[in-house]
Every structure is written in structure tokens, then in C-alpha cells.
């Protein structure tokens, strides 16, 4: 009788032990978690508010894919020389993959090609796959520029003036948006003037300087940081021109809702960060992934910002 009771107690305990060992040392579970990958991220933009949602996407992808991120931010938004130095430094550190927000394609072409021989290089916002990069995550920048240019036509009459913010000079995706918008506006007879911040000058200061001598009906900004700065200036007083731009941060969404911004070309910033890390990690691990991703965007106005499809871009759900 005692032996029977003992076996009745022992067998369930032994069964639980075997089950625990099977779960703890499951081959499938071990195979599902790839080896840790060190990935360097070289950002062009130094404004933390602009980067917040994008970085959340990168950090979520890093957690999901067992990637360790090392994030570096250029002190100068158009510092190609500094970005080239950062590329060299990260290669020396042994980074397995690099994400780069290029400031200038031409100036960085050699550095990117050389870096891609030693590590996986994926560019974001500006496609450099034709210059040696392994992959890219971008928008159709020409389409963004044309959409903003056509939207601005509704805000300024024939022979009216449109001011284009040139806050990120160089051969990059932002510049391509600006040039595409300018072509649309000039073709429709609008006068176009450019506003580029000088050495040590803020976007707000540059806008004030140009608007003091030029009467513009519309201001166009082509990336989130300068759009945020222009919206802040618009808040300070009446008489500011209609403001259009590219970007979809929380600050931009608030300015759109309050009427300081007329319309925006918006993308899902969280998805940008997630896909960038996912693409670079997949390429580094020799997985089958899309080398080039062109993300969708939508033109959003105040009256349409709470449509379900638009809310997904302006207020992305993050984990």
C-alpha cells in the first residue's frame, strides 16, 4: 500500500520535471532567438522631440530581434564630414550593421561604399543603394514634394509668393522634396523664394529675416524639425503665412489641430524606426528581406486628421 501511494506521488512529480526540462531546453525556442547583433545608428537630426517616435520604433525592433543599438547624433544637421567620421569610427568598433540618415549623398558616397564592404549599411530617408548601401527605408520624396506643392497652390493665388524652407541643404531626400515642390509651384506661375538659415542662425530667426522683407502667402517646410520650428513661430503672432510641411510628430499634430499648420504630408514614424532596424538586422543575418522599402504617406488637413486612417499615422500605437 505504501509503495502504491509513493508511486502515485512520484509519477506526477517526475512528469512535471520532464515537462519543465522539455520547455527549458526546447530546440525551437533556442533557434528562435538569434545571436545578439550590434547595430550603430547615425542620425542627422539633433532635435529629440522629432526623433522620439522613430526611436521608439527602433528600440521595439531591437528588443524583438535581439539587437543592441548604439545611437549617435550629428551635432550639425548637414555635417557630411562628421557623418563620414562617425561611419569610420563605428566600423573600427566592430559594428555588424549601421543605420544612416545621410546629410548628403554625393559627399558620403565613398564613405558609404567603403563601409558597406565591412558591415551592412542601410540608409533612411535618402536612398543610397545605387551608391553602395545594402538597403534603404524611404518615402517617395519626389511624390511628397509634389503633393505639398499642389496643396500650397490652394493657399496662394496666381502670381502669389511661396517661401520654401531650405533647412537641410545637400543632396538628400529632403532636398528632393523641396525641388519637386518648387517645380510644381513655378509651373503654375507662383513666385518661389528660399529661406536657408545662416551660420549659427535658427530656423525661426531665418524665417523672421526673410518674411520682414518678403510678403509670402505660404511657407513650406520639408522635414519635421523645421516644420515644428515654423509652427512655433506661427504661434507667436497673427499674420503668419499659411504653413504646410512634411512630418507627423506629436507637436506637429497639435499645431495642425490648433490651426497653426494647414496641411502635412504624414508617415508613421514608429514604422520608419522599426523597419529600418528590421531591414538592417535581416540583411546582416543573411535573411530574405526587402532591400528597399518605400513607405506610404498621406496628406492630412485639420478637418481630416481624426479619420481612422489618418489617426494611425498621427497617433501610432507603440508597445
Coordinates of C-alpha atoms in Angstrom, one line a residue:
X1 CA 0.0 0.0 0.0
X2 CA 2.8 2.4 0.9
X3 CA 4.7 1.6 -2.3
X4 CA 1.5 2.3 -4.3
X5 CA 1.0 5.7 -2.6
X6 CA 4.7 6.5 -3.2
X7 CA 4.4 5.8 -6.9
X8 CA 1.2 7.8 -7.2
X9 CA 3.1 10.8 -5.7
X10 CA 6.3 10.3 -7.6
X11 CA 5.0 9.8 -11.1
X12 CA 3.2 13.2 -11.4
X13 CA 6.3 15.0 -9.9
X14 CA 8.5 13.2 -12.4
X15 CA 6.2 14.1 -15.2
X16 CA 6.3 17.7 -14.3
X17 CA 10.1 17.6 -14.1
X18 CA 10.3 16.1 -17.6
X19 CA 7.9 18.7 -19.0
X20 CA 10.0 21.5 -17.4
X21 CA 13.1 20.2 -19.0
X22 CA 11.5 20.0 -22.4
X23 CA 10.3 23.6 -22.2
X24 CA 13.5 24.9 -20.8
X25 CA 15.7 23.2 -23.4
X26 CA 13.3 23.3 -26.4
X27 CA 15.4 23.4 -29.6
X28 CA 12.7 25.5 -31.3
X29 CA 12.9 28.1 -28.6
X30 CA 16.7 28.3 -28.7
X31 CA 16.6 28.6 -32.5
X32 CA 14.0 31.3 -32.5
X33 CA 16.4 33.8 -30.7
X34 CA 19.2 34.9 -33.0
X35 CA 22.6 35.8 -31.7
X36 CA 23.0 39.4 -30.4
X37 CA 23.7 41.9 -33.2
X38 CA 25.4 45.2 -32.5
X39 CA 23.9 48.0 -34.7
X40 CA 25.1 51.6 -34.9
X41 CA 22.6 54.3 -35.7
X42 CA 23.9 57.6 -37.1
X43 CA 21.2 60.3 -37.1
X44 CA 21.2 63.6 -38.9
X45 CA 18.7 65.4 -36.7
X46 CA 19.5 66.6 -33.2
X47 CA 16.0 67.5 -32.1
X48 CA 14.9 64.9 -29.6
X49 CA 11.2 65.7 -30.0
X50 CA 11.4 64.9 -33.7
X51 CA 13.2 61.6 -33.1
X52 CA 11.2 60.3 -30.2
X53 CA 8.6 58.1 -32.0
X54 CA 11.2 56.9 -34.6
X55 CA 13.5 55.8 -31.8
X56 CA 10.6 54.0 -30.1
X57 CA 10.2 52.0 -33.3
X58 CA 13.9 51.3 -33.4
X59 CA 14.0 50.2 -29.7
X60 CA 11.0 48.0 -30.1
X61 CA 12.5 46.2 -33.1
X62 CA 15.8 45.9 -31.3
X63 CA 14.0 44.2 -28.4
X64 CA 12.1 41.9 -30.7
X65 CA 15.1 40.9 -32.8
X66 CA 17.9 40.8 -30.2
X67 CA 19.7 43.8 -31.5
X68 CA 21.9 46.2 -29.4
X69 CA 21.6 49.8 -30.6
X70 CA 24.3 52.4 -30.3
X71 CA 22.8 55.8 -31.3
X72 CA 24.9 58.7 -32.4
X73 CA 23.6 62.1 -33.4
X74 CA 25.5 64.6 -35.7
X75 CA 26.0 67.9 -34.0
X76 CA 25.4 69.6 -37.3
X77 CA 22.3 68.6 -39.3
X78 CA 24.2 69.0 -42.6
X79 CA 27.6 67.6 -41.4
X80 CA 28.5 65.1 -44.1
X81 CA 32.2 65.2 -42.9
X82 CA 31.1 64.4 -39.4
X83 CA 28.9 61.6 -40.5
X84 CA 31.7 60.1 -42.5
X85 CA 33.9 60.2 -39.4
X86 CA 31.2 58.5 -37.4
X87 CA 30.9 55.8 -40.0
X88 CA 34.7 55.1 -39.8
X89 CA 34.6 55.1 -36.0
X90 CA 31.7 52.6 -35.8
X91 CA 33.4 50.2 -38.3
X92 CA 36.5 50.3 -36.1
X93 CA 34.3 49.4 -33.1
X94 CA 33.1 46.3 -35.0
X95 CA 29.5 47.2 -35.7
X96 CA 27.7 44.5 -37.6
X97 CA 25.2 46.8 -39.1
X98 CA 24.8 50.6 -39.5
X99 CA 21.7 52.7 -40.0
X100 CA 22.4 56.1 -41.5
X101 CA 20.3 59.2 -42.1
X102 CA 22.5 60.8 -44.8
X103 CA 23.0 64.5 -45.0
X104 CA 24.5 64.5 -48.5
X105 CA 24.6 61.6 -51.0
X106 CA 27.4 62.9 -53.0
X107 CA 29.6 63.8 -50.1
X108 CA 29.0 60.5 -48.4
X109 CA 29.1 58.2 -51.5
X110 CA 32.7 57.0 -50.9
X111 CA 32.3 56.5 -47.2
X112 CA 29.1 54.5 -47.6
X113 CA 30.5 52.3 -50.3
X114 CA 33.6 51.6 -48.1
X115 CA 31.5 50.9 -45.0
X116 CA 29.3 48.5 -46.9
X117 CA 32.3 46.4 -47.7
X118 CA 32.8 45.7 -44.0
X119 CA 29.3 45.9 -42.5
X120 CA 25.7 46.1 -43.6
X121 CA 24.7 49.7 -44.2
X122 CA 21.0 50.8 -44.6
X123 CA 20.1 54.4 -45.2
X124 CA 16.9 56.0 -44.0
X125 CA 15.0 58.9 -45.7
X126 CA 17.6 59.1 -48.5
X127 CA 18.2 56.1 -50.8
X128 CA 21.9 55.3 -51.4
X129 CA 21.6 51.7 -52.7
X130 CA 22.8 53.0 -56.1
X131 CA 26.0 54.2 -54.3
X132 CA 26.8 51.0 -52.4
X133 CA 24.4 50.9 -49.5
X134 CA 22.9 47.5 -48.8
X135 CA 19.3 48.7 -48.2
X136 CA 17.1 51.7 -47.7
X137 CA 13.9 52.8 -46.0
X138 CA 12.5 55.9 -47.5
X139 CA 9.5 57.8 -48.8
X140 CA 8.9 58.6 -52.4
X141 CA 10.4 62.1 -51.8
X142 CA 9.5 63.5 -55.2
X143 CA 5.9 62.5 -54.6
X144 CA 5.9 64.2 -51.2
X145 CA 7.2 67.4 -52.7
X146 CA 4.7 67.4 -55.5
X147 CA 1.8 66.7 -53.0
X148 CA 2.9 69.7 -50.8
X149 CA 3.4 71.9 -53.9
X150 CA -0.1 71.1 -55.1
X151 CA -1.6 71.7 -51.7
X152 CA 0.1 75.1 -51.4
X153 CA -1.5 76.2 -54.7
X154 CA -4.8 76.3 -52.8
X155 CA -3.3 78.7 -50.3
X156 CA -1.8 81.3 -52.5
X157 CA -3.3 82.8 -55.7
X158 CA -1.8 83.2 -59.1
X159 CA 1.5 85.2 -59.0
X160 CA 1.5 84.8 -55.2
X161 CA 4.7 84.1 -53.3
X162 CA 5.6 80.8 -51.6
X163 CA 8.6 80.6 -49.2
X164 CA 10.4 77.3 -49.2
X165 CA 12.4 76.4 -46.1
X166 CA 15.8 75.0 -47.0
X167 CA 16.9 73.8 -43.6
X168 CA 18.7 70.6 -44.7
X169 CA 20.8 71.5 -47.7
X170 CA 22.7 68.9 -49.7
X171 CA 21.8 66.0 -51.9
X172 CA 19.3 64.2 -49.8
X173 CA 15.6 63.2 -49.6
X174 CA 14.6 66.4 -48.0
X175 CA 16.1 68.5 -50.8
X176 CA 14.4 66.3 -53.4
X177 CA 11.1 67.1 -51.8
X178 CA 11.8 70.8 -52.0
X179 CA 12.9 70.7 -55.6
X180 CA 9.8 68.8 -56.6
X181 CA 7.5 71.3 -54.8
X182 CA 9.3 74.2 -56.5
X183 CA 8.8 72.7 -60.0
X184 CA 5.0 72.4 -59.3
X185 CA 4.7 76.0 -58.0
X186 CA 6.8 77.6 -60.8
X187 CA 4.8 75.7 -63.4
X188 CA 1.6 77.3 -62.0
X189 CA 3.0 80.8 -62.0
X190 CA 3.8 81.2 -58.3
X191 CA 6.8 83.2 -57.2
X192 CA 9.2 81.0 -55.2
X193 CA 11.7 82.2 -52.7
X194 CA 14.1 80.1 -50.5
X195 CA 15.0 80.6 -46.8
X196 CA 18.1 78.9 -45.6
X197 CA 19.4 79.6 -42.0
X198 CA 22.8 81.1 -42.0
X199 CA 25.7 80.1 -39.8
X200 CA 24.5 79.9 -36.2
X201 CA 21.0 81.1 -37.2
X202 CA 17.9 79.3 -36.1
X203 CA 15.0 78.4 -38.4
X204 CA 12.9 81.0 -36.5
X205 CA 15.5 83.7 -37.0
X206 CA 15.9 82.9 -40.7
X207 CA 12.1 83.0 -41.2
X208 CA 11.8 86.3 -39.5
X209 CA 14.6 87.8 -41.5
X210 CA 13.1 86.7 -44.9
X211 CA 9.5 87.5 -44.0
X212 CA 10.5 91.0 -42.9
X213 CA 11.4 91.8 -46.5
X214 CA 9.2 89.4 -48.5
X215 CA 5.4 89.1 -48.4
X216 CA 4.7 85.4 -48.7
X217 CA 1.3 83.8 -48.6
X218 CA 2.6 80.3 -47.8
X219 CA 5.5 78.7 -46.1
X220 CA 6.6 75.2 -47.0
X221 CA 8.8 73.0 -44.7
X222 CA 10.1 69.7 -45.9
X223 CA 11.0 67.8 -42.7
X224 CA 9.7 67.6 -39.2
X225 CA 12.3 69.7 -37.3
X226 CA 11.9 72.8 -39.4
X227 CA 8.1 72.4 -39.6
X228 CA 8.0 72.3 -35.8
X229 CA 10.1 75.4 -35.5
X230 CA 8.0 77.3 -38.1
X231 CA 4.8 76.3 -36.2
X232 CA 6.3 77.7 -33.0
X233 CA 6.9 81.0 -34.8
X234 CA 3.4 81.0 -36.1
X235 CA 2.1 80.7 -32.6
X236 CA 3.8 84.0 -31.5
X237 CA 1.6 86.3 -33.5
X238 CA -1.0 87.0 -36.2
X239 CA -0.3 87.5 -39.8
X240 CA 1.9 84.4 -40.3
X241 CA 1.6 82.8 -43.7
X242 CA -0.3 79.6 -44.2
X243 CA 2.1 76.7 -43.2
X244 CA 2.4 73.4 -44.9
X245 CA 5.0 70.7 -44.4
X246 CA 6.3 67.1 -44.0
X247 CA 6.3 65.5 -40.6
X248 CA 4.0 63.8 -38.1
X249 CA 5.3 64.3 -34.6
X250 CA 3.0 64.9 -31.6
X251 CA 3.9 68.6 -31.7
X252 CA 3.1 68.9 -35.4
X253 CA -0.3 67.1 -34.8
X254 CA -1.1 69.6 -32.0
X255 CA -0.2 72.5 -34.3
X256 CA -2.4 71.1 -37.1
X257 CA -5.3 70.6 -34.7
X258 CA -4.9 74.2 -33.4
X259 CA -4.8 75.7 -36.9
X260 CA -1.1 76.8 -36.9
X261 CA -0.4 74.3 -39.7
X262 CA -2.7 74.0 -42.7
X263 CA -1.7 70.6 -44.0
X264 CA 1.0 68.0 -43.6
X265 CA 2.4 65.0 -45.5
X266 CA 2.5 62.4 -42.8
X267 CA 4.1 59.0 -42.4
X268 CA 4.1 56.5 -39.5
X269 CA 7.3 57.5 -37.7
X270 CA 7.2 54.4 -35.5
X271 CA 7.2 52.2 -38.6
X272 CA 10.2 54.0 -40.0
X273 CA 12.3 53.1 -37.0
X274 CA 11.0 49.6 -36.7
X275 CA 11.5 48.7 -40.4
X276 CA 15.0 50.3 -40.5
X277 CA 16.3 48.1 -37.7
X278 CA 14.4 45.0 -39.1
X279 CA 15.9 45.5 -42.6
X280 CA 19.5 46.0 -41.4
X281 CA 19.2 43.0 -39.0
X282 CA 17.8 40.8 -41.7
X283 CA 20.5 41.7 -44.2
X284 CA 23.2 41.3 -41.6
X285 CA 21.9 37.8 -40.7
X286 CA 21.6 36.8 -44.4
X287 CA 17.8 36.5 -44.2
X288 CA 15.4 37.1 -47.1
X289 CA 14.2 40.7 -46.7
X290 CA 13.3 43.6 -48.9
X291 CA 16.4 45.7 -49.6
X292 CA 14.4 48.8 -50.5
X293 CA 11.2 49.9 -48.7
X294 CA 9.2 52.9 -49.9
X295 CA 6.8 53.9 -47.1
X296 CA 3.3 55.4 -47.9
X297 CA 2.4 58.9 -46.8
X298 CA -0.9 60.8 -46.6
X299 CA -1.7 64.5 -47.0
X300 CA -3.7 65.4 -43.9
X301 CA -5.6 68.6 -43.1
X302 CA -7.1 69.7 -39.8
X303 CA -10.6 68.7 -40.8
X304 CA -9.5 65.1 -41.8
X305 CA -6.9 64.4 -39.0
X306 CA -9.3 62.3 -37.0
X307 CA -10.3 60.0 -39.8
X308 CA -9.2 56.4 -38.8
X309 CA -6.6 56.1 -41.5
X310 CA -5.0 59.4 -40.6
X311 CA -5.1 58.7 -36.9
X312 CA -2.9 55.7 -37.4
X313 CA -0.2 58.0 -38.8
X314 CA -0.5 60.9 -36.4
X315 CA -1.0 58.8 -33.2
X316 CA 0.7 55.4 -33.8
X317 CA 0.2 52.7 -31.2
X318 CA 3.5 51.8 -29.7
X319 CA 4.3 48.9 -27.4

